[in-house]
């Protein structure tokens, strides 16, 4: 099993052998979105600039396959054709030189020749984002699953990834992170639930059910008693700075500010007697690109005295993961106030932007028979 971890500062790919528990590095730091070729010989991944790399598993040799079309967040994760020749992923073009906006399109690369083709699911229709919308190639090579307008679609394709017809909508509920399971099934996330879609011959859904995932997250409430010996304290209330004081903390609360005493039994001491202590800073505009910047992103904020950040746009599940990890003490960084994706128009720029506004948009409930109306 391949996975990514940023425990050394930047995301790196590692390999876990479930039978023995052996865990080894496959790449150095700065590699993300790993995808093994069908025969297991080549690893496709990205570096932190969004450049697509092909890495020979046996030798570790890497070569550049393609560079990203634009900035403002990396391209999406790559997916292999069943024959191992083509690689597809979501990237963004730029429609003109005046504005950076464009479409989240399907970019298909020939790994033998380096040539590429670019496709939209339908005219003026972007994929929903470049983090959780696919595309993912089906095991039989006939379909690409993707998310557009927040719902799941199947796009018929030829062996080289060229669309062979119109995309067909297969869900009427929000979808993210599609992946193929056993033949004829699609897994995806919907509103925090793991959903399994069973397909008949072709894209017609037979049934969709929720798979139980018994995972819980509990914040670690440490009741440590701490005193910070401040040479100078500026509390930001308008009062004059105070010299040589102890800031007493219990758990996550400041309980008192008192004149310094040489001994505070039961308290762990942080010596800031040669410095100035002030309230933590609040960064009111952030976007957590943890896949790119890794753990050092949050640690750098702490190093600059930022103890709370507000995320004004991120991949929803990634934002929740980071918020819970920080709140539970599983990682270190500022408290995170998070929200989901940005809402864009038909054209988009950021990787976590969610474009919308097709001429015909979904207006019905998230269940039952589809109902469409025109916005023009």
PDB file of N, CA and C in Angstrom, residues 39-119:
ATOM      1  N   UNK A  39       1.033  -2.369 -14.039  1.00  0.00           N
ATOM      2  CA  UNK A  39       1.966  -3.473 -13.801  1.00  0.00           C
ATOM      3  C   UNK A  39       2.876  -3.217 -12.605  1.00  0.00           C
ATOM      4  N   UNK A  40       2.712  -2.080 -11.927  1.00  0.00           N
ATOM      5  CA  UNK A  40       3.472  -1.795 -10.721  1.00  0.00           C
ATOM      6  C   UNK A  40       4.904  -1.366 -10.938  1.00  0.00           C
ATOM      7  N   UNK A  41       5.307  -1.112 -12.166  1.00  0.00           N
ATOM      8  CA  UNK A  41       6.709  -0.792 -12.437  1.00  0.00           C
ATOM      9  C   UNK A  41       7.022   0.695 -12.401  1.00  0.00           C
ATOM     10  N   UNK A  42       6.014   1.541 -12.602  1.00  0.00           N
ATOM     11  CA  UNK A  42       6.239   2.985 -12.700  1.00  0.00           C
ATOM     12  C   UNK A  42       5.296   3.709 -11.737  1.00  0.00           C
ATOM     13  N   UNK A  43       5.847   4.660 -11.023  1.00  0.00           N
ATOM     14  CA  UNK A  43       5.064   5.484 -10.112  1.00  0.00           C
ATOM     15  C   UNK A  43       4.911   6.873 -10.724  1.00  0.00           C
ATOM     16  N   UNK A  44       3.686   7.283 -10.961  1.00  0.00           N
ATOM     17  CA  UNK A  44       3.406   8.659 -11.366  1.00  0.00           C
ATOM     18  C   UNK A  44       3.122   9.473 -10.116  1.00  0.00           C
ATOM     19  N   UNK A  45       3.710  10.646 -10.036  1.00  0.00           N
ATOM     20  CA  UNK A  45       3.473  11.515  -8.893  1.00  0.00           C
ATOM     21  C   UNK A  45       3.771  12.952  -9.313  1.00  0.00           C
ATOM     22  N   UNK A  46       3.595  13.875  -8.395  1.00  0.00           N
ATOM     23  CA  UNK A  46       3.900  15.275  -8.643  1.00  0.00           C
ATOM     24  C   UNK A  46       4.948  15.754  -7.660  1.00  0.00           C
ATOM     25  N   UNK A  47       5.704  16.793  -8.065  1.00  0.00           N
ATOM     26  CA  UNK A  47       6.522  17.489  -7.091  1.00  0.00           C
ATOM     27  C   UNK A  47       5.723  18.692  -6.583  1.00  0.00           C
ATOM     28  N   UNK A  48       6.324  19.504  -5.728  1.00  0.00           N
ATOM     29  CA  UNK A  48       5.558  20.574  -5.074  1.00  0.00           C
ATOM     30  C   UNK A  48       5.202  21.701  -6.036  1.00  0.00           C
ATOM     31  N   UNK A  49       5.781  21.734  -7.228  1.00  0.00           N
ATOM     32  CA  UNK A  49       5.398  22.737  -8.224  1.00  0.00           C
ATOM     33  C   UNK A  49       4.248  22.272  -9.098  1.00  0.00           C
ATOM     34  N   UNK A  50       3.816  21.014  -8.964  1.00  0.00           N
ATOM     35  CA  UNK A  50       2.765  20.467  -9.799  1.00  0.00           C
ATOM     36  C   UNK A  50       3.274  19.762 -11.038  1.00  0.00           C
ATOM     37  N   UNK A  51       4.589  19.634 -11.180  1.00  0.00           N
ATOM     38  CA  UNK A  51       5.169  18.914 -12.311  1.00  0.00           C
ATOM     39  C   UNK A  51       4.905  17.425 -12.166  1.00  0.00           C
ATOM     40  N   UNK A  52       4.448  16.779 -13.238  1.00  0.00           N
ATOM     41  CA  UNK A  52       4.168  15.351 -13.221  1.00  0.00           C
ATOM     42  C   UNK A  52       5.452  14.596 -13.520  1.00  0.00           C
ATOM     43  N   UNK A  53       5.781  13.657 -12.645  1.00  0.00           N
ATOM     44  CA  UNK A  53       6.999  12.868 -12.752  1.00  0.00           C
ATOM     45  C   UNK A  53       6.649  11.403 -12.915  1.00  0.00           C
ATOM     46  N   UNK A  54       7.484  10.687 -13.652  1.00  0.00           N
ATOM     47  CA  UNK A  54       7.403   9.235 -13.738  1.00  0.00           C
ATOM     48  C   UNK A  54       8.657   8.665 -13.090  1.00  0.00           C
ATOM     49  N   UNK A  55       8.464   7.778 -12.129  1.00  0.00           N
ATOM     50  CA  UNK A  55       9.568   7.231 -11.352  1.00  0.00           C
ATOM     51  C   UNK A  55       9.598   5.721 -11.514  1.00  0.00           C
ATOM     52  N   UNK A  56      10.723   5.182 -11.967  1.00  0.00           N
ATOM     53  CA  UNK A  56      10.882   3.733 -12.051  1.00  0.00           C
ATOM     54  C   UNK A  56      11.025   3.173 -10.637  1.00  0.00           C
ATOM     55  N   UNK A  57      10.122   2.282 -10.285  1.00  0.00           N
ATOM     56  CA  UNK A  57      10.102   1.764  -8.920  1.00  0.00           C
ATOM     57  C   UNK A  57      11.380   0.989  -8.614  1.00  0.00           C
ATOM     58  N   UNK A  58      11.858   0.212  -9.552  1.00  0.00           N
ATOM     59  CA  UNK A  58      13.030  -0.640  -9.305  1.00  0.00           C
ATOM     60  C   UNK A  58      14.307   0.167  -9.128  1.00  0.00           C
ATOM     61  N   UNK A  59      14.484   1.244  -9.897  1.00  0.00           N
ATOM     62  CA  UNK A  59      15.753   1.983  -9.887  1.00  0.00           C
ATOM     63  C   UNK A  59      15.664   3.335  -9.183  1.00  0.00           C
ATOM     64  N   UNK A  60      14.457   3.883  -9.052  1.00  0.00           N
ATOM     65  CA  UNK A  60      14.310   5.212  -8.470  1.00  0.00           C
ATOM     66  C   UNK A  60      14.562   6.345  -9.436  1.00  0.00           C
ATOM     67  N   UNK A  61      14.844   6.035 -10.697  1.00  0.00           N
ATOM     68  CA  UNK A  61      15.078   7.088 -11.682  1.00  0.00           C
ATOM     69  C   UNK A  61      13.774   7.806 -12.011  1.00  0.00           C
ATOM     70  N   UNK A  62      13.844   9.117 -12.091  1.00  0.00           N
ATOM     71  CA  UNK A  62      12.675   9.935 -12.385  1.00  0.00           C
ATOM     72  C   UNK A  62      12.885  10.716 -13.684  1.00  0.00           C
ATOM     73  N   UNK A  63      11.789  10.969 -14.363  1.00  0.00           N
ATOM     74  CA  UNK A  63      11.813  11.872 -15.516  1.00  0.00           C
ATOM     75  C   UNK A  63      10.560  12.722 -15.501  1.00  0.00           C
ATOM     76  N   UNK A  64      10.708  13.922 -16.037  1.00  0.00           N
ATOM     77  CA  UNK A  64       9.581  14.851 -16.110  1.00  0.00           C
ATOM     78  C   UNK A  64       8.703  14.477 -17.292  1.00  0.00           C
ATOM     79  N   UNK A  65       7.404  14.287 -17.026  1.00  0.00           N
ATOM     80  CA  UNK A  65       6.460  14.011 -18.102  1.00  0.00           C
ATOM     81  C   UNK A  65       5.778  15.289 -18.577  1.00  0.00           C
ATOM     82  N   UNK A  66       5.375  16.154 -17.649  1.00  0.00           N
ATOM     83  CA  UNK A  66       4.677  17.382 -18.032  1.00  0.00           C
ATOM     84  C   UNK A  66       4.719  18.372 -16.885  1.00  0.00           C
ATOM     85  N   UNK A  67       4.735  19.629 -17.237  1.00  0.00           N
ATOM     86  CA  UNK A  67       4.662  20.692 -16.244  1.00  0.00           C
ATOM     87  C   UNK A  67       3.229  21.216 -16.179  1.00  0.00           C
ATOM     88  N   UNK A  68       2.832  21.810 -15.060  1.00  0.00           N
ATOM     89  CA  UNK A  68       1.434  22.260 -14.940  1.00  0.00           C
ATOM     90  C   UNK A  68       1.136  23.378 -15.924  1.00  0.00           C
ATOM     91  N   UNK A  69      -0.123  23.473 -16.322  1.00  0.00           N
ATOM     92  CA  UNK A  69      -0.529  24.514 -17.265  1.00  0.00           C
ATOM     93  C   UNK A  69      -0.560  25.889 -16.612  1.00  0.00           C
ATOM     94  N   UNK A  70      -0.817  25.932 -15.297  1.00  0.00           N
ATOM     95  CA  UNK A  70      -0.949  27.217 -14.621  1.00  0.00           C
ATOM     96  C   UNK A  70      -0.596  27.044 -13.149  1.00  0.00           C
ATOM     97  N   UNK A  71      -0.562  28.162 -12.433  1.00  0.00           N
ATOM     98  CA  UNK A  71      -0.280  28.134 -10.999  1.00  0.00           C
ATOM     99  C   UNK A  71      -1.599  28.139 -10.240  1.00  0.00           C
ATOM    100  N   UNK A  72      -1.601  28.707  -9.033  1.00  0.00           N
ATOM    101  CA  UNK A  72      -2.814  28.785  -8.192  1.00  0.00           C
ATOM    102  C   UNK A  72      -3.279  27.406  -7.760  1.00  0.00           C
ATOM    103  N   UNK A  73      -2.332  26.601  -7.330  1.00  0.00           N
ATOM    104  CA  UNK A  73      -2.664  25.270  -6.843  1.00  0.00           C
ATOM    105  C   UNK A  73      -2.258  24.206  -7.826  1.00  0.00           C
ATOM    106  N   UNK A  74      -1.924  23.022  -7.328  1.00  0.00           N
ATOM    107  CA  UNK A  74      -1.418  21.967  -8.211  1.00  0.00           C
ATOM    108  C   UNK A  74      -2.518  21.333  -9.045  1.00  0.00           C
ATOM    109  N   UNK A  75      -2.150  20.607 -10.108  1.00  0.00           N
ATOM    110  CA  UNK A  75      -3.136  19.790 -10.825  1.00  0.00           C
ATOM    111  C   UNK A  75      -3.665  18.682  -9.926  1.00  0.00           C
ATOM    112  N   UNK A  76      -4.644  17.944 -10.442  1.00  0.00           N
ATOM    113  CA  UNK A  76      -5.218  16.849  -9.687  1.00  0.00           C
ATOM    114  C   UNK A  76      -4.357  15.602  -9.732  1.00  0.00           C
ATOM    115  N   UNK A  77      -4.788  14.591  -8.994  1.00  0.00           N
ATOM    116  CA  UNK A  77      -4.051  13.333  -8.928  1.00  0.00           C
ATOM    117  C   UNK A  77      -4.122  12.602 -10.267  1.00  0.00           C
ATOM    118  N   UNK A  78      -3.031  11.960 -10.685  1.00  0.00           N
ATOM    119  CA  UNK A  78      -3.044  11.240 -11.962  1.00  0.00           C
ATOM    120  C   UNK A  78      -3.765   9.905 -11.870  1.00  0.00           C
ATOM    121  N   UNK A  79      -4.245   9.439 -13.016  1.00  0.00           N
ATOM    122  CA  UNK A  79      -4.887   8.123 -13.128  1.00  0.00           C
ATOM    123  C   UNK A  79      -4.398   7.465 -14.403  1.00  0.00           C
ATOM    124  N   UNK A  80      -4.128   6.151 -14.352  1.00  0.00           N
ATOM    125  CA  UNK A  80      -3.554   5.412 -15.483  1.00  0.00           C
ATOM    126  C   UNK A  80      -4.649   4.777 -16.344  1.00  0.00           C
ATOM    127  N   UNK A  81      -4.380   4.702 -17.645  1.00  0.00           N
ATOM    128  CA  UNK A  81      -5.193   3.857 -18.515  1.00  0.00           C
ATOM    129  C   UNK A  81      -4.873   2.400 -18.200  1.00  0.00           C
ATOM    130  N   UNK A  82      -5.799   1.475 -18.443  1.00  0.00           N
ATOM    131  CA  UNK A  82      -5.543   0.074 -18.087  1.00  0.00           C
ATOM    132  C   UNK A  82      -4.317  -0.523 -18.762  1.00  0.00           C
ATOM    133  N   UNK A  83      -3.947  -0.038 -19.963  1.00  0.00           N
ATOM    134  CA  UNK A  83      -2.768  -0.597 -20.636  1.00  0.00           C
ATOM    135  C   UNK A  83      -1.464   0.049 -20.166  1.00  0.00           C
ATOM    136  N   UNK A  84      -1.536   1.032 -19.263  1.00  0.00           N
ATOM    137  CA  UNK A  84      -0.339   1.643 -18.713  1.00  0.00           C
ATOM    138  C   UNK A  84       0.363   2.623 -19.637  1.00  0.00           C
ATOM    139  N   UNK A  85      -0.273   3.013 -20.722  1.00  0.00           N
ATOM    140  CA  UNK A  85       0.379   3.936 -21.658  1.00  0.00           C
ATOM    141  C   UNK A  85       0.006   5.394 -21.387  1.00  0.00           C
ATOM    142  N   UNK A  86      -1.233   5.641 -21.012  1.00  0.00           N
ATOM    143  CA  UNK A  86      -1.712   7.011 -20.893  1.00  0.00           C
ATOM    144  C   UNK A  86      -1.942   7.377 -19.424  1.00  0.00           C
ATOM    145  N   UNK A  87      -1.758   8.665 -19.169  1.00  0.00           N
ATOM    146  CA  UNK A  87      -1.955   9.203 -17.835  1.00  0.00           C
ATOM    147  C   UNK A  87      -2.900  10.391 -17.966  1.00  0.00           C
ATOM    148  N   UNK A  88      -3.943  10.407 -17.155  1.00  0.00           N
ATOM    149  CA  UNK A  88      -4.914  11.497 -17.192  1.00  0.00           C
ATOM    150  C   UNK A  88      -4.982  12.159 -15.826  1.00  0.00           C
ATOM    151  N   UNK A  89      -5.237  13.453 -15.827  1.00  0.00           N
ATOM    152  CA  UNK A  89      -5.418  14.181 -14.572  1.00  0.00           C
ATOM    153  C   UNK A  89      -6.130  15.489 -14.873  1.00  0.00           C
ATOM    154  N   UNK A  90      -6.586  16.154 -13.817  1.00  0.00           N
ATOM    155  CA  UNK A  90      -7.282  17.423 -13.958  1.00  0.00           C
ATOM    156  C   UNK A  90      -6.277  18.564 -13.887  1.00  0.00           C
ATOM    157  N   UNK A  91      -6.293  19.427 -14.877  1.00  0.00           N
ATOM    158  CA  UNK A  91      -5.433  20.604 -14.899  1.00  0.00           C
ATOM    159  C   UNK A  91      -6.281  21.789 -15.359  1.00  0.00           C
ATOM    160  N   UNK A  92      -5.732  22.990 -15.249  1.00  0.00           N
ATOM    161  CA  UNK A  92      -6.480  24.174 -15.660  1.00  0.00           C
ATOM    162  C   UNK A  92      -5.741  24.900 -16.780  1.00  0.00           C
ATOM    163  N   UNK A  93      -6.468  25.141 -17.857  1.00  0.00           N
ATOM    164  CA  UNK A  93      -5.901  25.982 -18.907  1.00  0.00           C
ATOM    165  C   UNK A  93      -6.118  27.450 -18.550  1.00  0.00           C
ATOM    166  N   UNK A  94      -5.578  28.303 -19.362  1.00  0.00           N
ATOM    167  CA  UNK A  94      -5.789  29.738 -19.186  1.00  0.00           C
ATOM    168  C   UNK A  94      -6.326  30.263 -20.502  1.00  0.00           C
ATOM    169  N   UNK A  95      -7.514  30.875 -20.447  1.00  0.00           N
ATOM    170  CA  UNK A  95      -8.204  31.195 -21.686  1.00  0.00           C
ATOM    171  C   UNK A  95      -7.640  32.422 -22.385  1.00  0.00           C
ATOM    172  N   UNK A  96      -7.000  33.323 -21.639  1.00  0.00           N
ATOM    173  CA  UNK A  96      -6.354  34.468 -22.274  1.00  0.00           C
ATOM    174  C   UNK A  96      -5.271  34.997 -21.342  1.00  0.00           C
ATOM    175  N   UNK A  97      -4.531  35.996 -21.793  1.00  0.00           N
ATOM    176  CA  UNK A  97      -3.419  36.532 -21.012  1.00  0.00           C
ATOM    177  C   UNK A  97      -3.832  37.679 -20.111  1.00  0.00           C
ATOM    178  N   UNK A  98      -5.076  38.068 -20.182  1.00  0.00           N
ATOM    179  CA  UNK A  98      -5.547  39.162 -19.337  1.00  0.00           C
ATOM    180  C   UNK A  98      -5.986  38.659 -17.969  1.00  0.00           C
ATOM    181  N   UNK A  99      -6.600  37.488 -17.943  1.00  0.00           N
ATOM    182  CA  UNK A  99      -7.075  36.908 -16.690  1.00  0.00           C
ATOM    183  C   UNK A  99      -6.482  35.513 -16.531  1.00  0.00           C
ATOM    184  N   UNK A 100      -6.358  35.068 -15.301  1.00  0.00           N
ATOM    185  CA  UNK A 100      -5.782  33.748 -15.049  1.00  0.00           C
ATOM    186  C   UNK A 100      -6.816  32.636 -15.128  1.00  0.00           C
ATOM    187  N   UNK A 101      -8.101  32.960 -15.135  1.00  0.00           N
ATOM    188  CA  UNK A 101      -9.151  31.947 -15.069  1.00  0.00           C
ATOM    189  C   UNK A 101      -9.196  31.083 -16.336  1.00  0.00           C
ATOM    190  N   UNK A 102      -9.670  29.866 -16.144  1.00  0.00           N
ATOM    191  CA  UNK A 102      -9.853  28.951 -17.254  1.00  0.00           C
ATOM    192  C   UNK A 102     -10.776  27.828 -16.834  1.00  0.00           C
ATOM    193  N   UNK A 103     -10.639  26.681 -17.476  1.00  0.00           N
ATOM    194  CA  UNK A 103     -11.474  25.524 -17.184  1.00  0.00           C
ATOM    195  C   UNK A 103     -10.639  24.423 -16.517  1.00  0.00           C
ATOM    196  N   UNK A 104     -11.233  23.747 -15.550  1.00  0.00           N
ATOM    197  CA  UNK A 104     -10.652  22.506 -15.035  1.00  0.00           C
ATOM    198  C   UNK A 104     -10.951  21.414 -16.048  1.00  0.00           C
ATOM    199  N   UNK A 105      -9.948  21.026 -16.795  1.00  0.00           N
ATOM    200  CA  UNK A 105     -10.152  20.090 -17.897  1.00  0.00           C
ATOM    201  C   UNK A 105      -9.426  18.770 -17.644  1.00  0.00           C
ATOM    202  N   UNK A 106      -9.702  17.803 -18.482  1.00  0.00           N
ATOM    203  CA  UNK A 106      -9.011  16.513 -18.427  1.00  0.00           C
ATOM    204  C   UNK A 106      -7.812  16.594 -19.367  1.00  0.00           C
ATOM    205  N   UNK A 107      -6.641  16.401 -18.812  1.00  0.00           N
ATOM    206  CA  UNK A 107      -5.406  16.436 -19.598  1.00  0.00           C
ATOM    207  C   UNK A 107      -4.870  15.014 -19.683  1.00  0.00           C
ATOM    208  N   UNK A 108      -4.719  14.498 -20.893  1.00  0.00           N
ATOM    209  CA  UNK A 108      -4.288  13.117 -21.118  1.00  0.00           C
ATOM    210  C   UNK A 108      -2.904  13.139 -21.767  1.00  0.00           C
ATOM    211  N   UNK A 109      -1.944  12.442 -21.169  1.00  0.00           N
ATOM    212  CA  UNK A 109      -0.564  12.407 -21.640  1.00  0.00           C
ATOM    213  C   UNK A 109      -0.206  11.008 -22.109  1.00  0.00           C
ATOM    214  N   UNK A 110       0.484  10.932 -23.221  1.00  0.00           N
ATOM    215  CA  UNK A 110       1.044   9.675 -23.709  1.00  0.00           C
ATOM    216  C   UNK A 110       2.426   9.520 -23.088  1.00  0.00           C
ATOM    217  N   UNK A 111       2.606   8.532 -22.224  1.00  0.00           N
ATOM    218  CA  UNK A 111       3.869   8.389 -21.504  1.00  0.00           C
ATOM    219  C   UNK A 111       5.008   7.925 -22.405  1.00  0.00           C
ATOM    220  N   UNK A 112       4.700   7.442 -23.601  1.00  0.00           N
ATOM    221  CA  UNK A 112       5.751   7.004 -24.525  1.00  0.00           C
ATOM    222  C   UNK A 112       6.260   8.155 -25.383  1.00  0.00           C
ATOM    223  N   UNK A 113       5.350   8.979 -25.868  1.00  0.00           N
ATOM    224  CA  UNK A 113       5.731  10.041 -26.793  1.00  0.00           C
ATOM    225  C   UNK A 113       5.759  11.415 -26.150  1.00  0.00           C
ATOM    226  N   UNK A 114       5.090  11.575 -25.003  1.00  0.00           N
ATOM    227  CA  UNK A 114       5.008  12.877 -24.354  1.00  0.00           C
ATOM    228  C   UNK A 114       3.952  13.787 -24.931  1.00  0.00           C
ATOM    229  N   UNK A 115       3.245  13.347 -25.961  1.00  0.00           N
ATOM    230  CA  UNK A 115       2.186  14.177 -26.534  1.00  0.00           C
ATOM    231  C   UNK A 115       0.979  14.206 -25.604  1.00  0.00           C
ATOM    232  N   UNK A 116       0.126  15.195 -25.786  1.00  0.00           N
ATOM    233  CA  UNK A 116      -1.015  15.348 -24.884  1.00  0.00           C
ATOM    234  C   UNK A 116      -2.248  15.798 -25.637  1.00  0.00           C
ATOM    235  N   UNK A 117      -3.391  15.554 -25.007  1.00  0.00           N
ATOM    236  CA  UNK A 117      -4.677  16.050 -25.469  1.00  0.00           C
ATOM    237  C   UNK A 117      -5.429  16.582 -24.263  1.00  0.00           C
ATOM    238  N   UNK A 118      -6.307  17.551 -24.534  1.00  0.00           N
ATOM    239  CA  UNK A 118      -7.083  18.176 -23.471  1.00  0.00           C
ATOM    240  C   UNK A 118      -8.561  18.098 -23.824  1.00  0.00           C
ATOM    241  N   UNK A 119      -9.369  17.736 -22.824  1.00  0.00           N
ATOM    242  CA  UNK A 119     -10.796  17.541 -23.066  1.00  0.00           C
ATOM    243  C   UNK A 119     -11.603  18.162 -21.934  1.00  0.00           C
TER     244      UNK A 119
END
